[in-house]
Amino acid sequence: MLDAQGLMWTQIAAGISTLLFGLMSFNLVRMRGRMQAARSWDKVEGIITVSRVDQPAAHVSDDQNDAKPVVRYRYHAGGEELESDKVFVGGIAMMTRVLAAKLAGRYPVGAHVDVYVDPACPAEALLEPAAAQNVAALVAFAIVFGFIATILTAHSLAGHVLYADKGVPLFVFALPIIVLVGGVFCVAEYVSTRRLASASLRWPTAAGRVTHCAVIEEIIEDKGNDDDKSRTSKFQHRYQVDLRYAYKVGKRDFTGTEVNWGGTMISGLREVAEEAAAKYHPGQNVKVYYDPERPGHAVLEPASREGALGPLIGAAVCAIVGGLFLTFLIKVGFA
């Protein structure tokens, strides 16, 4: 049984977890509603005036989320000239320097872009109304806090920590369940990617030109402990291709960064990345497949399956690890 103080803290923790779960769920619903509404906003012409990456001078590891892309644009709406820096619903979060540079690179200064303007408030505008940067993170945190809130609430109502028949705490079972849920998300990502690849083969095409193609080297800090318990840092090098290509749809300028739907290839060997980059060079003419409903959503090799099995591999790992852990807990807790 929980004593009075333990029960009080359990109830407080349950309340905080439930509140956080509720806030995240509310934010997800509101974000989804805003994304749906923004798709029907008025579309006007805008021009990019600022495109840069804000980052601190002190920097240790390229794996740190310490950079933020800054994209500003001008547009005319409601009889006046306005300016905004909003790209997605929910704003732009901090990210790694490579991802920040990739996003800023899609909007070079001087490019003519489509700006989606709220007719009820012309000062509210977006460049990509159908995208939201932090939805996946919100969903993941909402699921985790939902599990925590459910477990702590059950403990609070029972007045003691709930155990299986053989004394294993029931909250331990949440760990493999969360891993299995992660596997379900991986499968959903794979199915979504394959559907996108199939649909993009039928998309219209536009003439494009490679504007930039280079290999990016990232230095990742790997902290660990050596034999005498002192803190040590090892640095790992990894490489990826930074590709950008320009194309026009109507009177609008677009910059694409996707080669295929398998995601950005990251390698620990420079030679592998250089071989991938050798396929394209600045000034090269390319055929760009673009989404007719979202022309800024484009790809060069829609039929390529390179990297497509990544989510399935992740799903298999989650299924094996989560399944074995859950089976072990069931045997130990109830056998």
mmCIF file of C-alpha atoms in Angstrom:
data_model
loop_
_atom_site.group_PDB
_atom_site.id
_atom_site.type_symbol
_atom_site.label_atom_id
_atom_site.label_comp_id
_atom_site.label_asym_id
_atom_site.label_seq_id
_atom_site.Cartn_x
_atom_site.Cartn_y
_atom_site.Cartn_z
ATOM 1 C CA MET A 1 0.000 0.000 0.000
ATOM 2 C CA LEU A 2 1.082 3.568 -0.635
ATOM 3 C CA ASP A 3 1.415 5.733 2.465
ATOM 4 C CA ALA A 4 -0.336 9.102 2.585
ATOM 5 C CA GLN A 5 2.620 11.003 1.189
ATOM 6 C CA GLY A 6 3.278 8.454 -1.552
ATOM 7 C CA LEU A 7 -0.383 8.469 -2.568
ATOM 8 C CA MET A 8 -0.412 12.262 -2.687
ATOM 9 C CA TRP A 9 2.623 12.423 -4.968
ATOM 10 C CA THR A 10 1.206 9.675 -7.177
ATOM 11 C CA GLN A 11 -2.037 11.632 -7.533
ATOM 12 C CA ILE A 12 -0.113 14.828 -8.317
ATOM 13 C CA ALA A 13 1.980 13.036 -10.951
ATOM 14 C CA ALA A 14 -1.172 11.477 -12.437
ATOM 15 C CA GLY A 15 -2.804 14.900 -12.612
ATOM 16 C CA ILE A 16 0.216 16.513 -14.283
ATOM 17 C CA SER A 17 0.530 13.666 -16.805
ATOM 18 C CA THR A 18 -3.180 13.839 -17.601
ATOM 19 C CA LEU A 19 -2.953 17.610 -18.053
ATOM 20 C CA LEU A 20 0.039 17.293 -20.389
ATOM 21 C CA PHE A 21 -1.728 14.568 -22.379
ATOM 22 C CA GLY A 22 -4.818 16.759 -22.674
ATOM 23 C CA LEU A 23 -2.828 19.823 -23.766
ATOM 24 C CA MET A 24 -0.914 17.866 -26.404
ATOM 25 C CA SER A 25 -4.097 16.251 -27.724
ATOM 26 C CA PHE A 26 -5.818 19.638 -27.881
ATOM 27 C CA ASN A 27 -2.827 21.123 -29.699
ATOM 28 C CA LEU A 28 -2.856 18.278 -32.226
ATOM 29 C CA VAL A 29 -6.569 18.731 -32.945
ATOM 30 C CA ARG A 30 -6.151 22.508 -33.267
ATOM 31 C CA MET A 31 -3.119 22.118 -35.532
ATOM 32 C CA ARG A 32 -4.932 19.665 -37.780
ATOM 33 C CA GLY A 33 -7.939 21.982 -38.013
ATOM 34 C CA ARG A 34 -5.705 24.943 -38.864
ATOM 35 C CA MET A 35 -3.913 22.948 -41.555
ATOM 36 C CA GLN A 36 -7.227 21.988 -43.174
ATOM 37 C CA ALA A 37 -8.480 25.573 -43.018
ATOM 38 C CA ALA A 38 -5.225 27.000 -44.418
ATOM 39 C CA ARG A 39 -5.504 24.908 -47.567
ATOM 40 C CA SER A 40 -8.542 26.974 -48.600
ATOM 41 C CA TRP A 41 -6.931 30.363 -47.827
ATOM 42 C CA ASP A 42 -6.434 32.897 -50.614
ATOM 43 C CA LYS A 43 -3.293 32.320 -52.659
ATOM 44 C CA VAL A 44 -1.253 35.360 -53.695
ATOM 45 C CA GLU A 45 2.186 35.968 -55.149
ATOM 46 C CA GLY A 46 5.061 36.666 -52.774
ATOM 47 C CA ILE A 47 8.806 37.162 -53.020
ATOM 48 C CA ILE A 48 11.492 35.852 -50.656
ATOM 49 C CA THR A 49 13.419 38.706 -49.033
ATOM 50 C CA VAL A 50 15.472 36.857 -46.393
ATOM 51 C CA SER A 51 16.797 33.297 -46.368
ATOM 52 C CA ARG A 52 19.439 32.385 -43.808
ATOM 53 C CA VAL A 53 20.254 30.129 -40.869
ATOM 54 C CA ASP A 54 20.625 31.521 -37.353
ATOM 55 C CA GLN A 55 23.119 29.480 -35.355
ATOM 56 C CA PRO A 56 25.336 30.049 -32.305
ATOM 57 C CA ALA A 57 29.037 30.718 -32.709
ATOM 58 C CA ALA A 58 29.952 27.979 -30.197
ATOM 59 C CA HIS A 59 29.246 24.546 -31.661
ATOM 60 C CA VAL A 60 30.466 21.092 -30.633
ATOM 61 C CA SER A 61 28.335 18.468 -32.376
ATOM 62 C CA ASP A 62 26.393 18.643 -35.642
ATOM 63 C CA ASP A 63 23.781 16.435 -33.984
ATOM 64 C CA GLN A 64 22.628 19.336 -31.785
ATOM 65 C CA ASN A 65 19.366 21.129 -32.519
ATOM 66 C CA ASP A 66 20.925 24.576 -32.235
ATOM 67 C CA ALA A 67 20.043 26.156 -35.575
ATOM 68 C CA LYS A 68 16.916 27.791 -36.963
ATOM 69 C CA PRO A 69 16.151 28.710 -40.571
ATOM 70 C CA VAL A 70 14.866 32.252 -41.081
ATOM 71 C CA VAL A 71 12.705 32.781 -44.165
ATOM 72 C CA ARG A 72 10.933 36.093 -44.724
ATOM 73 C CA TYR A 73 8.753 37.091 -47.646
ATOM 74 C CA ARG A 74 6.687 40.045 -48.879
ATOM 75 C CA TYR A 75 3.217 39.849 -50.378
ATOM 76 C CA HIS A 76 0.216 42.047 -51.156
ATOM 77 C CA ALA A 77 -3.138 41.360 -49.498
ATOM 78 C CA GLY A 78 -6.017 43.507 -48.298
ATOM 79 C CA GLY A 79 -4.746 46.462 -50.315
ATOM 80 C CA GLU A 80 -1.403 46.704 -48.511
ATOM 81 C CA GLU A 81 2.095 45.266 -48.623
ATOM 82 C CA LEU A 82 2.758 42.795 -45.815
ATOM 83 C CA GLU A 83 5.665 40.708 -44.609
ATOM 84 C CA SER A 84 5.783 37.392 -42.756
ATOM 85 C CA ASP A 85 8.221 34.701 -41.670
ATOM 86 C CA LYS A 86 5.764 31.837 -41.130
ATOM 87 C CA VAL A 87 6.381 28.745 -43.229
ATOM 88 C CA PHE A 88 4.439 25.968 -41.458
ATOM 89 C CA VAL A 89 1.462 25.763 -39.155
ATOM 90 C CA GLY A 90 2.901 25.861 -35.638
ATOM 91 C CA GLY A 91 6.076 27.678 -36.653
ATOM 92 C CA ILE A 92 9.624 26.429 -37.208
ATOM 93 C CA ALA A 93 11.371 24.577 -34.396
ATOM 94 C CA MET A 94 15.092 24.419 -33.687
ATOM 95 C CA MET A 95 16.871 21.781 -35.759
ATOM 96 C CA THR A 96 20.308 20.620 -36.794
ATOM 97 C CA ARG A 97 22.406 22.888 -39.005
ATOM 98 C CA VAL A 98 22.086 20.569 -41.996
ATOM 99 C CA LEU A 99 18.290 20.438 -41.826
ATOM 100 C CA ALA A 100 18.093 24.194 -41.254
ATOM 101 C CA ALA A 101 20.277 24.862 -44.312
ATOM 102 C CA LYS A 102 18.172 22.430 -46.346
ATOM 103 C CA LEU A 103 14.944 24.229 -45.456
ATOM 104 C CA ALA A 104 16.397 27.702 -46.069
ATOM 105 C CA GLY A 105 17.828 26.468 -49.369
ATOM 106 C CA ARG A 106 14.332 25.747 -50.649
ATOM 107 C CA TYR A 107 13.544 29.457 -50.486
ATOM 108 C CA PRO A 108 16.401 31.461 -52.069
ATOM 109 C CA VAL A 109 16.237 35.251 -51.911
ATOM 110 C CA GLY A 110 14.322 36.678 -54.875
ATOM 111 C CA ALA A 111 12.265 33.544 -55.563
ATOM 112 C CA HIS A 112 8.602 34.087 -56.445
ATOM 113 C CA VAL A 113 6.436 31.875 -54.241
ATOM 114 C CA ASP A 114 2.795 31.149 -53.467
ATOM 115 C CA VAL A 115 1.669 32.687 -50.191
ATOM 116 C CA TYR A 116 -1.481 31.379 -48.509
ATOM 117 C CA VAL A 117 -3.268 34.264 -46.775
ATOM 118 C CA ASP A 118 -6.064 34.065 -44.211
ATOM 119 C CA PRO A 119 -8.913 36.103 -45.782
ATOM 120 C CA ALA A 120 -10.173 37.050 -42.312
ATOM 121 C CA CYS A 121 -6.716 38.311 -41.253
ATOM 122 C CA PRO A 122 -4.362 39.123 -44.163
ATOM 123 C CA ALA A 123 -1.407 39.436 -41.760
ATOM 124 C CA GLU A 124 -1.663 35.661 -41.167
ATOM 125 C CA ALA A 125 0.148 33.866 -43.971
ATOM 126 C CA LEU A 126 1.966 30.595 -44.670
ATOM 127 C CA LEU A 127 4.130 29.114 -47.382
ATOM 128 C CA GLU A 128 3.297 25.441 -46.737
ATOM 129 C CA PRO A 129 -0.212 25.103 -45.269
ATOM 130 C CA ALA A 130 -0.341 21.319 -45.703
ATOM 131 C CA ALA A 131 2.812 20.720 -43.651
ATOM 132 C CA ALA A 132 3.520 20.992 -39.937
ATOM 133 C CA GLN A 133 6.999 20.397 -38.643
ATOM 134 C CA ASN A 134 6.394 18.949 -35.175
ATOM 135 C CA VAL A 135 3.259 16.799 -35.602
ATOM 136 C CA ALA A 136 5.101 13.468 -35.281
ATOM 137 C CA ALA A 137 6.835 14.597 -32.086
ATOM 138 C CA LEU A 138 3.535 15.772 -30.583
ATOM 139 C CA VAL A 139 1.861 12.443 -31.407
ATOM 140 C CA ALA A 140 4.739 10.486 -29.833
ATOM 141 C CA PHE A 141 4.739 12.582 -26.647
ATOM 142 C CA ALA A 142 0.954 12.412 -26.405
ATOM 143 C CA ILE A 143 1.044 8.594 -26.548
ATOM 144 C CA VAL A 144 3.795 8.389 -23.923
ATOM 145 C CA PHE A 145 2.065 10.766 -21.514
ATOM 146 C CA GLY A 146 -1.242 8.981 -22.157
ATOM 147 C CA PHE A 147 0.329 5.704 -20.988
ATOM 148 C CA ILE A 148 1.914 7.371 -17.959
ATOM 149 C CA ALA A 149 -1.327 9.108 -17.006
ATOM 150 C CA THR A 150 -3.311 5.855 -17.285
ATOM 151 C CA ILE A 151 -0.853 3.909 -15.118
ATOM 152 C CA LEU A 152 -0.537 6.563 -12.416
ATOM 153 C CA THR A 153 -4.297 7.083 -12.304
ATOM 154 C CA ALA A 154 -4.807 3.342 -11.819
ATOM 155 C CA HIS A 155 -2.277 3.363 -8.952
ATOM 156 C CA SER A 156 -4.011 6.371 -7.376
ATOM 157 C CA LEU A 157 -7.461 4.764 -7.530
ATOM 158 C CA ALA A 158 -6.189 1.453 -6.149
ATOM 159 C CA GLY A 159 -4.170 3.162 -3.408
ATOM 160 C CA HIS A 160 -1.123 1.017 -4.151
ATOM 161 C CA VAL A 161 1.224 0.056 -6.946
ATOM 162 C CA LEU A 162 -0.440 -2.549 -9.159
ATOM 163 C CA TYR A 163 1.463 -5.790 -9.650
ATOM 164 C CA ALA A 164 1.090 -8.891 -11.789
ATOM 165 C CA ASP A 165 0.501 -12.246 -10.089
ATOM 166 C CA LYS A 166 4.227 -12.829 -9.551
ATOM 167 C CA GLY A 167 5.057 -9.352 -8.315
ATOM 168 C CA VAL A 168 6.107 -7.606 -11.540
ATOM 169 C CA PRO A 169 4.859 -3.959 -11.515
ATOM 170 C CA LEU A 170 2.265 -3.454 -14.234
ATOM 171 C CA PHE A 171 3.795 -0.139 -15.333
ATOM 172 C CA VAL A 172 6.802 -2.092 -16.664
ATOM 173 C CA PHE A 173 4.499 -3.584 -19.320
ATOM 174 C CA ALA A 174 4.092 -0.107 -20.820
ATOM 175 C CA LEU A 175 7.690 -0.134 -22.084
ATOM 176 C CA PRO A 176 7.385 -2.964 -24.635
ATOM 177 C CA ILE A 177 3.915 -1.718 -25.612
ATOM 178 C CA ILE A 178 5.375 1.694 -26.488
ATOM 179 C CA VAL A 179 8.080 -0.046 -28.555
ATOM 180 C CA LEU A 180 5.408 -2.043 -30.413
ATOM 181 C CA VAL A 181 3.419 1.127 -31.070
ATOM 182 C CA GLY A 182 6.608 2.589 -32.563
ATOM 183 C CA GLY A 183 6.710 -0.409 -34.902
ATOM 184 C CA VAL A 184 3.138 0.304 -36.017
ATOM 185 C CA PHE A 185 4.163 3.874 -36.843
ATOM 186 C CA CYS A 186 7.076 2.529 -38.899
ATOM 187 C CA VAL A 187 4.751 0.301 -40.912
ATOM 188 C CA ALA A 188 2.390 3.223 -41.485
ATOM 189 C CA GLU A 189 5.338 5.331 -42.676
ATOM 190 C CA TYR A 190 6.386 2.601 -45.126
ATOM 191 C CA VAL A 191 2.857 2.264 -46.558
ATOM 192 C CA SER A 192 2.543 6.043 -46.882
ATOM 193 C CA THR A 193 5.902 6.298 -48.654
ATOM 194 C CA ARG A 194 5.057 3.539 -51.132
ATOM 195 C CA ARG A 195 1.700 5.141 -51.923
ATOM 196 C CA LEU A 196 3.452 8.467 -52.462
ATOM 197 C CA ALA A 197 6.025 6.856 -54.755
ATOM 198 C CA SER A 198 3.286 5.186 -56.796
ATOM 199 C CA ALA A 199 1.271 8.404 -57.099
ATOM 200 C CA SER A 200 4.308 10.531 -58.016
ATOM 201 C CA LEU A 201 4.966 8.389 -61.107
ATOM 202 C CA ARG A 202 1.771 9.917 -62.538
ATOM 203 C CA TRP A 203 2.577 13.494 -61.511
ATOM 204 C CA PRO A 204 3.215 16.132 -64.174
ATOM 205 C CA THR A 205 6.837 17.027 -64.892
ATOM 206 C CA ALA A 206 8.756 20.247 -65.278
ATOM 207 C CA ALA A 207 12.186 21.079 -66.648
ATOM 208 C CA GLY A 208 14.619 21.631 -63.795
ATOM 209 C CA ARG A 209 18.256 22.537 -63.318
ATOM 210 C CA VAL A 210 20.628 21.421 -60.574
ATOM 211 C CA THR A 211 21.837 24.495 -58.678
ATOM 212 C CA HIS A 212 23.889 22.823 -55.968
ATOM 213 C CA CYS A 213 25.275 19.360 -55.301
ATOM 214 C CA ALA A 214 27.913 18.702 -52.666
ATOM 215 C CA VAL A 215 28.847 16.298 -49.884
ATOM 216 C CA ILE A 216 28.228 17.546 -46.350
ATOM 217 C CA GLU A 217 30.454 16.294 -43.562
ATOM 218 C CA GLU A 218 28.918 16.174 -40.087
ATOM 219 C CA ILE A 219 30.915 15.709 -36.899
ATOM 220 C CA ILE A 220 28.840 14.002 -34.204
ATOM 221 C CA GLU A 221 29.969 14.007 -30.588
ATOM 222 C CA ASP A 222 29.625 10.621 -28.890
ATOM 223 C CA LYS A 223 29.982 11.038 -25.131
ATOM 224 C CA GLY A 224 31.006 8.085 -23.012
ATOM 225 C CA ASN A 225 32.938 6.945 -19.942
ATOM 226 C CA ASP A 226 36.424 5.477 -19.999
ATOM 227 C CA ASP A 227 37.898 3.013 -17.509
ATOM 228 C CA ASP A 228 38.791 5.580 -14.859
ATOM 229 C CA LYS A 229 35.198 6.923 -14.849
ATOM 230 C CA SER A 230 36.177 10.231 -16.400
ATOM 231 C CA ARG A 231 34.066 11.783 -19.104
ATOM 232 C CA THR A 232 35.343 11.314 -22.652
ATOM 233 C CA SER A 233 34.082 12.426 -26.035
ATOM 234 C CA LYS A 234 34.597 10.649 -29.321
ATOM 235 C CA PHE A 235 33.764 12.273 -32.620
ATOM 236 C CA GLN A 236 32.168 10.366 -35.451
ATOM 237 C CA HIS A 237 32.120 11.592 -39.041
ATOM 238 C CA ARG A 238 29.149 11.020 -41.283
ATOM 239 C CA TYR A 239 28.368 12.240 -44.787
ATOM 240 C CA GLN A 240 25.316 13.054 -46.867
ATOM 241 C CA VAL A 241 24.501 14.659 -50.198
ATOM 242 C CA ASP A 242 23.212 18.228 -50.266
ATOM 243 C CA LEU A 243 21.294 18.497 -53.562
ATOM 244 C CA ARG A 244 19.154 21.404 -54.748
ATOM 245 C CA TYR A 245 17.424 21.880 -58.082
ATOM 246 C CA ALA A 246 15.364 24.780 -59.382
ATOM 247 C CA TYR A 247 12.211 24.502 -61.476
ATOM 248 C CA LYS A 248 9.176 26.579 -62.433
ATOM 249 C CA VAL A 249 5.484 25.753 -62.373
ATOM 250 C CA GLY A 250 3.543 28.539 -64.071
ATOM 251 C CA LYS A 251 5.076 31.803 -62.882
ATOM 252 C CA ARG A 252 6.289 30.400 -59.558
ATOM 253 C CA ASP A 253 9.858 29.469 -58.650
ATOM 254 C CA PHE A 254 10.550 26.328 -56.664
ATOM 255 C CA THR A 255 13.643 24.678 -55.238
ATOM 256 C CA GLY A 256 13.553 20.936 -54.620
ATOM 257 C CA THR A 257 15.843 18.878 -52.405
ATOM 258 C CA GLU A 258 14.454 15.331 -52.685
ATOM 259 C CA VAL A 259 16.054 12.774 -54.976
ATOM 260 C CA ASN A 260 13.737 9.899 -54.053
ATOM 261 C CA TRP A 261 11.237 8.997 -51.331
ATOM 262 C CA GLY A 262 13.721 6.903 -49.339
ATOM 263 C CA GLY A 263 14.949 9.873 -47.312
ATOM 264 C CA THR A 264 18.397 11.418 -47.217
ATOM 265 C CA MET A 265 21.215 8.870 -47.392
ATOM 266 C CA ILE A 266 23.669 9.188 -44.501
ATOM 267 C CA SER A 267 26.925 7.257 -44.644
ATOM 268 C CA GLY A 268 29.973 6.884 -42.465
ATOM 269 C CA LEU A 269 32.177 6.768 -45.576
ATOM 270 C CA ARG A 270 32.869 9.845 -47.697
ATOM 271 C CA GLU A 271 33.402 7.650 -50.771
ATOM 272 C CA VAL A 272 29.817 6.356 -50.619
ATOM 273 C CA ALA A 273 28.374 9.861 -50.402
ATOM 274 C CA GLU A 274 30.646 11.132 -53.186
ATOM 275 C CA GLU A 275 29.499 8.282 -55.427
ATOM 276 C CA ALA A 276 25.855 9.259 -54.834
ATOM 277 C CA ALA A 277 26.632 12.945 -55.442
ATOM 278 C CA ALA A 278 28.439 12.159 -58.704
ATOM 279 C CA LYS A 279 25.085 11.461 -60.390
ATOM 280 C CA TYR A 280 24.288 15.188 -60.398
ATOM 281 C CA HIS A 281 26.302 18.341 -60.966
ATOM 282 C CA PRO A 282 25.461 22.073 -60.959
ATOM 283 C CA GLY A 283 23.948 23.190 -64.255
ATOM 284 C CA GLN A 284 22.670 19.699 -65.127
ATOM 285 C CA ASN A 285 19.174 19.566 -66.627
ATOM 286 C CA VAL A 286 16.788 17.231 -64.820
ATOM 287 C CA LYS A 287 13.168 16.145 -65.060
ATOM 288 C CA VAL A 288 11.232 17.123 -61.949
ATOM 289 C CA TYR A 289 8.074 15.283 -60.885
ATOM 290 C CA TYR A 290 5.885 17.667 -58.853
ATOM 291 C CA ASP A 291 2.611 17.329 -56.981
ATOM 292 C CA PRO A 292 -0.035 19.265 -58.985
ATOM 293 C CA GLU A 293 -1.805 20.215 -55.744
ATOM 294 C CA ARG A 294 1.430 21.187 -53.948
ATOM 295 C CA PRO A 295 3.957 22.107 -56.656
ATOM 296 C CA GLY A 296 6.667 22.655 -54.040
ATOM 297 C CA HIS A 297 6.499 18.928 -53.244
ATOM 298 C CA ALA A 298 8.756 17.315 -55.863
ATOM 299 C CA VAL A 299 11.163 14.473 -56.542
ATOM 300 C CA LEU A 300 13.657 13.452 -59.236
ATOM 301 C CA GLU A 301 13.512 9.644 -59.009
ATOM 302 C CA PRO A 302 9.983 8.609 -57.986
ATOM 303 C CA ALA A 303 10.502 4.963 -58.939
ATOM 304 C CA SER A 304 13.672 4.536 -56.882
ATOM 305 C CA ARG A 305 13.403 2.163 -53.919
ATOM 306 C CA GLU A 306 16.696 3.268 -52.357
ATOM 307 C CA GLY A 307 16.154 3.614 -48.611
ATOM 308 C CA ALA A 308 12.503 2.567 -48.885
ATOM 309 C CA LEU A 309 12.990 -0.465 -46.628
ATOM 310 C CA GLY A 310 14.237 1.676 -43.739
ATOM 311 C CA PRO A 311 10.826 1.961 -42.017
ATOM 312 C CA LEU A 312 10.208 -1.782 -42.456
ATOM 313 C CA ILE A 313 13.562 -2.574 -40.871
ATOM 314 C CA GLY A 314 12.672 -0.273 -37.986
ATOM 315 C CA ALA A 315 9.292 -1.986 -37.657
ATOM 316 C CA ALA A 316 10.953 -5.406 -37.573
ATOM 317 C CA VAL A 317 13.381 -4.284 -34.863
ATOM 318 C CA CYS A 318 10.529 -2.835 -32.791
ATOM 319 C CA ALA A 319 8.462 -6.011 -33.244
ATOM 320 C CA ILE A 320 11.324 -8.308 -32.211
ATOM 321 C CA VAL A 321 12.522 -6.230 -29.251
ATOM 322 C CA GLY A 322 9.060 -5.273 -28.038
ATOM 323 C CA GLY A 323 7.617 -8.742 -28.629
ATOM 324 C CA LEU A 324 10.426 -10.566 -26.816
ATOM 325 C CA PHE A 325 10.361 -8.115 -23.891
ATOM 326 C CA LEU A 326 6.566 -8.358 -23.559
ATOM 327 C CA THR A 327 6.653 -12.169 -23.775
ATOM 328 C CA PHE A 328 9.337 -12.277 -21.085
ATOM 329 C CA LEU A 329 7.319 -10.010 -18.781
ATOM 330 C CA ILE A 330 4.155 -12.073 -19.261
ATOM 331 C CA LYS A 331 5.985 -15.289 -18.448
ATOM 332 C CA VAL A 332 7.720 -13.800 -15.415
ATOM 333 C CA GLY A 333 4.691 -11.885 -14.183
ATOM 334 C CA PHE A 334 1.906 -14.421 -14.701
ATOM 335 C CA ALA A 335 3.497 -17.863 -15.106
#
